[in-house]
Amino acid sequence: FYLLRDEPDVHFTFGSIQRGGVSNATQGMHSSKYCLNIAGDTPSSNRLFDAIASHCVPVIISDQIELPFEDIIDYSEFCIFVRNSDAVKEKFLINLIRGIGKEEWTRMWRKIQEVEKFFEFRYPSRDDDAVQLIWKSILKKVPAIKLKLHRSKRYSRTLDARVKKERSSLVVPPNFW
């Protein structure tokens, strides 16, 4: 924030829930080309989703962020990723953003409109909405979980009784296999 606060074409909206802060932030995101997504102290932060819903190109400042459905969605097509160490360099972020041309920004903006449906929870669920992508992600993880469980049984005959007892306490849903 401090590195960008004096830039003429950059604005920040602050506020609290009680004083219309949510409304101000939403309005600010809808009128912005880029929305800053700084790694927060909670993985449940909505900044990325708010940016996508606002059709605002997310600028994600994080080295280790885990994004939903990343095995399905290529976030590099509609987000700008900046390492923490680069983000704190003077003028780095603003020069990076200003270096993005109208054509590239428009391509990212259109991609946001395409992927927006992936983040919507609908009832009843539809193809490629958030519910379906959650199930697809789970389905992709099941083989790895099965593999790990099967490998853990390789030397079961040589394990002492204590380890066998610990393994038997592993809770697996009855319909897992």
Coordinates of N, CA and C in Angstrom, one line a residue:
F1 N 0.8 -1.2 0.0 CA 0.0 0.0 0.0 C 0.9 1.3 0.0
Y2 N 1.8 1.3 0.9 CA 2.6 2.5 1.0 C 3.4 2.8 -0.3
L3 N 3.8 1.8 -1.0 CA 4.6 2.0 -2.2 C 3.7 2.6 -3.4
L4 N 2.4 2.4 -3.2 CA 1.4 2.8 -4.3 C 0.6 4.0 -3.9
R5 N 0.6 4.4 -2.7 CA -0.4 5.4 -2.2 C -0.3 6.7 -2.9
D6 N 0.9 7.1 -3.4 CA 1.1 8.4 -4.0 C 0.9 8.4 -5.5
E7 N 0.6 7.2 -6.1 CA 0.5 7.1 -7.5 C -0.8 7.8 -8.0
P8 N -0.8 8.6 -9.0 CA -2.0 9.3 -9.4 C -3.2 8.5 -9.8
D9 N -2.9 7.4 -10.5 CA -4.0 6.6 -11.0 C -4.3 5.3 -10.2
V10 N -3.9 5.3 -8.9 CA -4.1 4.2 -8.0 C -5.0 4.7 -6.9
H11 N -6.0 3.9 -6.5 CA -6.9 4.3 -5.4 C -7.1 3.1 -4.5
F12 N -7.2 3.4 -3.2 CA -7.5 2.3 -2.3 C -8.8 2.7 -1.6
T13 N -9.6 1.8 -1.2 CA -10.9 2.0 -0.5 C -10.8 1.3 0.8
F14 N -10.9 2.0 1.9 CA -10.9 1.5 3.2 C -12.2 1.7 3.9
G15 N -12.5 0.9 4.9 CA -13.8 1.1 5.6 C -14.1 -0.2 6.4
S16 N -15.2 -0.1 7.1 CA -15.6 -1.2 7.9 C -17.0 -1.6 7.5
I17 N -17.4 -2.7 7.9 CA -18.7 -3.3 7.6 C -19.8 -2.3 8.0
Q18 N -19.6 -1.7 9.2 CA -20.6 -0.8 9.7 C -20.8 0.5 8.9
R19 N -19.8 1.0 8.3 CA -19.8 2.3 7.6 C -19.8 2.2 6.1
G20 N -20.4 1.2 5.6 CA -20.5 1.1 4.1 C -19.2 0.7 3.4
G21 N -18.3 0.1 4.2 CA -17.0 -0.3 3.6 C -17.1 -1.3 2.6
V22 N -18.0 -2.3 2.8 CA -18.2 -3.4 1.8 C -18.7 -2.8 0.5
S23 N -19.7 -1.9 0.6 CA -20.3 -1.3 -0.6 C -19.2 -0.4 -1.3
N24 N -18.4 0.3 -0.6 CA -17.4 1.2 -1.2 C -16.3 0.3 -1.9
A25 N -15.9 -0.8 -1.2 CA -14.9 -1.7 -1.8 C -15.5 -2.3 -3.1
T26 N -16.7 -2.8 -3.0 CA -17.3 -3.4 -4.2 C -17.4 -2.4 -5.4
Q27 N -17.8 -1.2 -5.1 CA -17.9 -0.2 -6.1 C -16.5 0.1 -6.7
G28 N -15.5 0.2 -5.8 CA -14.2 0.5 -6.2 C -13.6 -0.6 -7.1
M29 N -13.9 -1.9 -6.8 CA -13.4 -3.0 -7.6 C -14.1 -3.0 -8.9
H30 N -15.4 -2.8 -9.0 CA -16.1 -2.7 -10.3 C -15.6 -1.7 -11.2
S31 N -15.0 -0.6 -10.7 CA -14.6 0.5 -11.5 C -13.1 0.5 -11.8
S32 N -12.4 -0.6 -11.3 CA -11.0 -0.7 -11.5 C -10.6 -1.7 -12.5
K33 N -9.4 -1.5 -13.1 CA -8.9 -2.5 -14.1 C -8.2 -3.6 -13.4
Y34 N -7.5 -3.3 -12.3 CA -6.7 -4.2 -11.6 C -7.1 -4.2 -10.1
C35 N -7.1 -5.3 -9.4 CA -7.4 -5.4 -8.0 C -6.3 -6.1 -7.3
L36 N -5.7 -5.5 -6.3 CA -4.6 -6.0 -5.6 C -5.1 -7.1 -4.6
N37 N -4.4 -8.2 -4.6 CA -4.7 -9.3 -3.8 C -3.5 -9.7 -3.0
I38 N -3.3 -9.1 -1.8 CA -2.2 -9.3 -1.0 C -2.4 -10.5 -0.1
A39 N -1.5 -11.4 0.0 CA -1.6 -12.6 0.8 C -2.0 -12.1 2.2
G40 N -3.1 -12.7 2.7 CA -3.6 -12.3 4.0 C -3.3 -13.3 5.0
D41 N -3.9 -13.1 6.2 CA -3.6 -13.9 7.3 C -4.6 -15.1 7.4
T42 N -5.5 -15.2 6.4 CA -6.5 -16.2 6.4 C -6.6 -16.8 5.0
P43 N -6.7 -18.1 4.9 CA -6.9 -18.7 3.5 C -8.3 -18.6 3.0
S44 N -9.2 -18.1 3.9 CA -10.6 -18.0 3.4 C -10.9 -16.6 2.9
S45 N -9.9 -15.8 2.7 CA -10.1 -14.4 2.2 C -10.8 -14.4 0.9
N46 N -11.7 -13.5 0.7 CA -12.5 -13.4 -0.5 C -12.0 -12.5 -1.6
R47 N -10.9 -11.9 -1.4 CA -10.4 -10.9 -2.3 C -10.3 -11.4 -3.8
L48 N -9.8 -12.6 -4.0 CA -9.7 -13.1 -5.3 C -11.0 -13.3 -6.0
F49 N -12.0 -13.8 -5.2 CA -13.3 -14.1 -5.7 C -14.0 -12.8 -6.0
D50 N -13.8 -11.8 -5.1 CA -14.4 -10.5 -5.3 C -13.9 -9.8 -6.6
A51 N -12.6 -10.0 -6.8 CA -12.0 -9.4 -8.0 C -12.6 -10.1 -9.3
I52 N -12.7 -11.4 -9.2 CA -13.3 -12.1 -10.4 C -14.7 -11.7 -10.6
A53 N -15.5 -11.6 -9.6 CA -16.9 -11.2 -9.7 C -17.0 -9.8 -10.2
S54 N -16.0 -9.0 -9.9 CA -16.0 -7.6 -10.3 C -15.4 -7.4 -11.7
H55 N -15.0 -8.5 -12.3 CA -14.3 -8.4 -13.6 C -13.1 -7.5 -13.6
C56 N -12.3 -7.6 -12.5 CA -11.2 -6.8 -12.2 C -10.0 -7.8 -12.2
V57 N -9.0 -7.5 -13.0 CA -7.8 -8.4 -13.2 C -7.1 -8.5 -11.8
P58 N -7.0 -9.7 -11.2 CA -6.3 -9.8 -9.9 C -4.8 -9.7 -10.1
V59 N -4.2 -8.9 -9.2 CA -2.8 -8.8 -9.1 C -2.5 -9.5 -7.7
I60 N -2.0 -10.7 -7.8 CA -1.8 -11.5 -6.6 C -0.3 -11.4 -6.1
I61 N -0.2 -10.9 -4.9 CA 1.2 -10.8 -4.3 C 1.3 -11.9 -3.3
S62 N 2.0 -13.0 -3.7 CA 2.2 -14.1 -2.8 C 3.2 -15.0 -3.5
D63 N 4.0 -15.7 -2.6 CA 4.9 -16.7 -3.1 C 4.4 -18.1 -3.0
Q64 N 3.4 -18.3 -2.2 CA 3.0 -19.7 -1.9 C 1.5 -19.8 -1.9
I65 N 0.7 -19.0 -2.6 CA -0.7 -19.0 -2.6 C -1.2 -20.3 -3.2
E66 N -2.2 -20.9 -2.6 CA -2.9 -22.1 -3.1 C -4.2 -21.7 -3.7
L67 N -4.5 -21.9 -4.9 CA -5.7 -21.4 -5.5 C -6.6 -22.6 -5.8
P68 N -7.9 -22.3 -5.7 CA -8.9 -23.4 -5.9 C -8.9 -23.8 -7.4
F69 N -9.0 -25.1 -7.6 CA -9.2 -25.7 -9.0 C -8.0 -25.4 -9.9
E70 N -6.8 -25.2 -9.3 CA -5.6 -24.8 -10.1 C -5.2 -26.0 -11.0
D71 N -5.7 -27.2 -10.8 CA -5.4 -28.3 -11.7 C -6.3 -28.3 -12.9
I72 N -7.3 -27.4 -12.8 CA -8.3 -27.3 -13.9 C -8.2 -25.9 -14.6
I73 N -7.9 -24.9 -13.8 CA -7.9 -23.5 -14.3 C -6.5 -23.0 -14.3
D74 N -6.1 -22.3 -15.4 CA -4.7 -21.7 -15.6 C -4.9 -20.2 -15.2
Y75 N -4.6 -19.9 -13.9 CA -4.8 -18.6 -13.4 C -3.8 -17.6 -14.1
S76 N -2.8 -18.0 -14.7 CA -1.8 -17.1 -15.4 C -2.5 -16.5 -16.6
E77 N -3.6 -17.0 -17.0 CA -4.3 -16.4 -18.2 C -5.1 -15.2 -17.8
F78 N -5.4 -15.0 -16.5 CA -6.2 -13.9 -16.2 C -5.8 -13.2 -14.9
C79 N -4.7 -13.6 -14.3 CA -4.1 -13.0 -13.1 C -2.7 -12.6 -13.3
I80 N -2.3 -11.6 -12.6 CA -0.9 -11.2 -12.6 C -0.3 -11.7 -11.2
F81 N 0.8 -12.4 -11.3 CA 1.4 -12.9 -10.1 C 2.7 -12.2 -9.8
V82 N 2.9 -11.7 -8.6 CA 4.1 -11.0 -8.2 C 4.7 -11.6 -6.9
R83 N 6.0 -11.9 -7.0 CA 6.6 -12.4 -5.8 C 6.7 -11.4 -4.7
N84 N 6.6 -11.8 -3.4 CA 6.7 -10.8 -2.3 C 7.9 -10.0 -2.4
S85 N 9.0 -10.6 -2.7 CA 10.3 -9.8 -2.8 C 10.3 -8.8 -3.9
D86 N 9.6 -9.0 -5.0 CA 9.5 -8.0 -6.0 C 8.5 -6.9 -5.7
A87 N 7.4 -7.3 -5.0 CA 6.3 -6.3 -4.7 C 6.8 -5.2 -3.8
V88 N 7.8 -5.4 -3.0 CA 8.3 -4.4 -2.1 C 9.4 -3.5 -2.7
K89 N 9.8 -3.8 -4.0 CA 10.7 -3.0 -4.7 C 10.0 -1.7 -5.2
E90 N 10.6 -0.6 -4.9 CA 10.0 0.7 -5.3 C 9.8 0.7 -6.9
K91 N 8.6 1.1 -7.2 CA 8.1 1.2 -8.6 C 7.9 -0.1 -9.4
F92 N 8.3 -1.2 -8.8 CA 8.2 -2.5 -9.5 C 6.8 -2.8 -9.9
L93 N 5.9 -2.8 -8.9 CA 4.5 -3.2 -9.2 C 3.8 -2.2 -10.1
I94 N 4.0 -0.9 -9.9 CA 3.3 0.0 -10.8 C 3.8 0.0 -12.2
N95 N 5.2 -0.2 -12.4 CA 5.7 -0.3 -13.7 C 5.3 -1.6 -14.4
L96 N 5.1 -2.7 -13.6 CA 4.7 -4.0 -14.2 C 3.2 -3.8 -14.7
I97 N 2.4 -3.2 -13.9 CA 1.0 -3.0 -14.3 C 0.9 -2.0 -15.5
R98 N 1.6 -1.0 -15.4 CA 1.5 0.0 -16.5 C 2.1 -0.5 -17.8
G99 N 2.9 -1.6 -17.7 CA 3.5 -2.2 -18.9 C 2.6 -3.1 -19.6
I100 N 1.5 -3.4 -19.0 CA 0.5 -4.3 -19.7 C -0.4 -3.5 -20.6
G101 N -0.3 -3.8 -21.9 CA -1.0 -3.1 -22.9 C -2.5 -3.4 -22.9
K102 N -3.2 -2.6 -23.7 CA -4.7 -2.7 -23.7 C -5.1 -4.1 -24.3
E103 N -4.4 -4.6 -25.3 CA -4.7 -5.9 -25.9 C -4.6 -7.0 -24.8
E104 N -3.5 -7.0 -24.1 CA -3.3 -8.1 -23.1 C -4.3 -7.9 -22.0
W105 N -4.5 -6.7 -21.5 CA -5.5 -6.5 -20.4 C -6.9 -7.0 -20.9
T106 N -7.3 -6.7 -22.1 CA -8.6 -7.1 -22.7 C -8.7 -8.6 -22.7
R107 N -7.6 -9.3 -23.1 CA -7.6 -10.8 -23.2 C -7.8 -11.3 -21.8
M108 N -7.1 -10.8 -20.8 CA -7.3 -11.3 -19.4 C -8.7 -11.0 -18.9
W109 N -9.2 -9.8 -19.2 CA -10.6 -9.4 -18.8 C -11.6 -10.4 -19.4
R110 N -11.4 -10.8 -20.6 CA -12.4 -11.7 -21.3 C -12.2 -13.1 -20.6
K111 N -11.0 -13.5 -20.3 CA -10.8 -14.8 -19.7 C -11.5 -14.8 -18.3
I112 N -11.5 -13.7 -17.6 CA -12.2 -13.6 -16.3 C -13.7 -13.9 -16.5
Q113 N -14.2 -13.3 -17.5 CA -15.7 -13.5 -17.8 C -15.9 -15.0 -18.1
E114 N -15.0 -15.7 -18.8 CA -15.1 -17.1 -19.1 C -15.1 -18.0 -17.8
V115 N -14.2 -17.7 -16.9 CA -14.0 -18.5 -15.7 C -14.9 -18.1 -14.5
E116 N -15.5 -17.0 -14.6 CA -16.4 -16.6 -13.5 C -17.4 -17.7 -13.1
K117 N -17.9 -18.4 -14.0 CA -18.9 -19.5 -13.7 C -18.3 -20.5 -12.8
F118 N -17.0 -20.8 -12.9 CA -16.4 -21.8 -12.0 C -16.5 -21.5 -10.5
F119 N -16.7 -20.2 -10.2 CA -16.7 -19.8 -8.8 C -18.1 -19.5 -8.3
E120 N -19.1 -19.9 -9.1 CA -20.5 -19.6 -8.7 C -21.1 -20.9 -8.1
F121 N -21.7 -20.8 -7.0 CA -22.4 -22.0 -6.4 C -23.9 -21.8 -6.7
R122 N -24.4 -22.9 -7.4 CA -25.8 -22.8 -7.9 C -26.6 -24.0 -7.4
Y123 N -27.8 -23.7 -7.3 CA -28.7 -24.8 -6.9 C -29.9 -24.8 -7.8
P124 N -30.1 -25.9 -8.5 CA -29.3 -27.1 -8.6 C -28.0 -26.8 -9.3
S125 N -27.0 -27.6 -9.0 CA -25.7 -27.5 -9.6 C -25.7 -27.7 -11.1
R126 N -24.8 -27.0 -11.8 CA -24.7 -27.1 -13.2 C -23.3 -27.5 -13.6
D127 N -23.1 -27.9 -14.8 CA -21.8 -28.3 -15.3 C -20.9 -27.1 -15.1
D128 N -19.7 -27.4 -14.7 CA -18.6 -26.4 -14.5 C -18.9 -25.3 -13.5
D129 N -19.8 -25.5 -12.6 CA -20.0 -24.5 -11.5 C -19.0 -24.9 -10.4
A130 N -19.0 -24.2 -9.3 CA -18.1 -24.4 -8.2 C -18.3 -25.8 -7.6
V131 N -19.6 -26.2 -7.4 CA -19.8 -27.6 -6.9 C -19.2 -28.7 -7.7
Q132 N -19.4 -28.6 -9.0 CA -18.9 -29.6 -9.9 C -17.4 -29.6 -9.9
L133 N -16.8 -28.4 -9.9 CA -15.3 -28.4 -9.8 C -14.7 -28.9 -8.5
I134 N -15.5 -28.7 -7.4 CA -15.0 -29.3 -6.2 C -15.0 -30.9 -6.3
W135 N -16.1 -31.4 -6.9 CA -16.2 -32.9 -7.0 C -15.1 -33.4 -8.0
K136 N -14.8 -32.6 -9.1 CA -13.8 -33.0 -10.0 C -12.4 -33.0 -9.3
S137 N -12.2 -32.0 -8.4 CA -10.9 -32.0 -7.7 C -10.8 -33.1 -6.7
I138 N -11.8 -33.5 -6.1 CA -11.8 -34.6 -5.1 C -11.6 -35.9 -5.9
L139 N -12.3 -36.1 -7.0 CA -12.1 -37.3 -7.8 C -10.7 -37.4 -8.3
K140 N -10.0 -36.4 -8.6 CA -8.6 -36.5 -9.0 C -7.7 -36.8 -7.8
K141 N -8.1 -36.5 -6.6 CA -7.2 -36.8 -5.5 C -7.4 -38.3 -5.0
V142 N -8.5 -38.9 -5.3 CA -8.8 -40.2 -4.7 C -7.7 -41.2 -5.1
P143 N -7.2 -41.3 -6.4 CA -6.2 -42.3 -6.7 C -4.9 -42.1 -5.9
A144 N -4.5 -40.9 -5.6 CA -3.3 -40.6 -4.9 C -3.5 -41.1 -3.4
I145 N -4.7 -40.9 -2.9 CA -5.0 -41.3 -1.5 C -4.9 -42.9 -1.5
K146 N -5.6 -43.5 -2.5 CA -5.5 -45.0 -2.5 C -4.1 -45.5 -2.6
L147 N -3.3 -44.9 -3.4 CA -1.9 -45.3 -3.6 C -1.2 -45.2 -2.3
K148 N -1.4 -44.1 -1.6 CA -0.7 -43.9 -0.3 C -1.1 -45.0 0.7
L149 N -2.4 -45.3 0.7 CA -2.9 -46.3 1.6 C -2.4 -47.7 1.3
H150 N -2.3 -48.0 0.0 CA -1.8 -49.3 -0.4 C -0.3 -49.4 -0.1
R151 N 0.4 -48.4 -0.4 CA 1.9 -48.4 -0.1 C 2.1 -48.5 1.4
S152 N 1.2 -47.9 2.2 CA 1.4 -48.0 3.7 C 1.2 -49.5 4.2
K153 N 0.6 -50.3 3.4 CA 0.4 -51.7 3.8 C 1.5 -52.6 3.4
R154 N 2.4 -52.2 2.6 CA 3.5 -53.0 2.0 C 4.2 -53.9 3.1
Y155 N 4.5 -53.3 4.2 CA 5.3 -54.0 5.2 C 4.5 -54.3 6.4
S156 N 3.2 -54.5 6.2 CA 2.3 -54.6 7.4 C 2.6 -55.9 8.2
R157 N 3.2 -56.9 7.6 CA 3.5 -58.1 8.3 C 4.7 -57.9 9.2
T158 N 5.5 -56.9 8.9 CA 6.8 -56.7 9.7 C 6.6 -55.6 10.8
L159 N 5.5 -55.0 10.8 CA 5.2 -53.9 11.7 C 4.9 -54.5 13.1
D160 N 5.2 -53.8 14.1 CA 4.8 -54.3 15.5 C 3.4 -54.0 15.7
A161 N 2.8 -54.6 16.7 CA 1.4 -54.5 17.0 C 0.9 -53.1 17.3
R162 N 1.8 -52.2 17.9 CA 1.4 -50.8 18.1 C 1.1 -50.1 16.9
V163 N 1.9 -50.2 15.9 CA 1.8 -49.5 14.6 C 0.5 -50.1 13.9
K164 N 0.3 -51.4 14.0 CA -0.9 -52.0 13.4 C -2.2 -51.4 14.0
K165 N -2.1 -51.2 15.3 CA -3.3 -50.7 16.0 C -3.5 -49.2 15.6
E166 N -2.5 -48.5 15.4 CA -2.6 -47.1 15.0 C -3.2 -47.0 13.6
R167 N -2.8 -47.9 12.7 CA -3.3 -47.9 11.3 C -4.7 -48.3 11.3
S168 N -5.1 -49.2 12.2 CA -6.5 -49.7 12.2 C -7.4 -48.6 12.6
S169 N -6.9 -47.6 13.3 CA -7.8 -46.5 13.8 C -8.0 -45.4 12.7
L170 N -7.4 -45.6 11.5 CA -7.5 -44.7 10.4 C -9.0 -44.8 9.9
V171 N -9.6 -43.6 9.9 CA -11.0 -43.5 9.6 C -11.2 -43.3 8.1
V172 N -11.7 -44.3 7.4 CA -12.0 -44.2 6.0 C -13.5 -44.5 5.8
P173 N -14.2 -43.6 5.0 CA -15.6 -43.9 4.8 C -15.8 -45.3 4.2
P174 N -16.9 -45.9 4.6 CA -17.2 -47.3 4.1 C -17.3 -47.4 2.6
N175 N -17.8 -46.3 1.9 CA -17.9 -46.4 0.5 C -16.7 -45.8 -0.3
F176 N -15.6 -45.7 0.4 CA -14.4 -45.1 -0.2 C -13.9 -46.0 -1.3
W177 N -13.9 -47.3 -1.2 CA -13.3 -48.1 -2.3 C -14.4 -48.5 -3.3

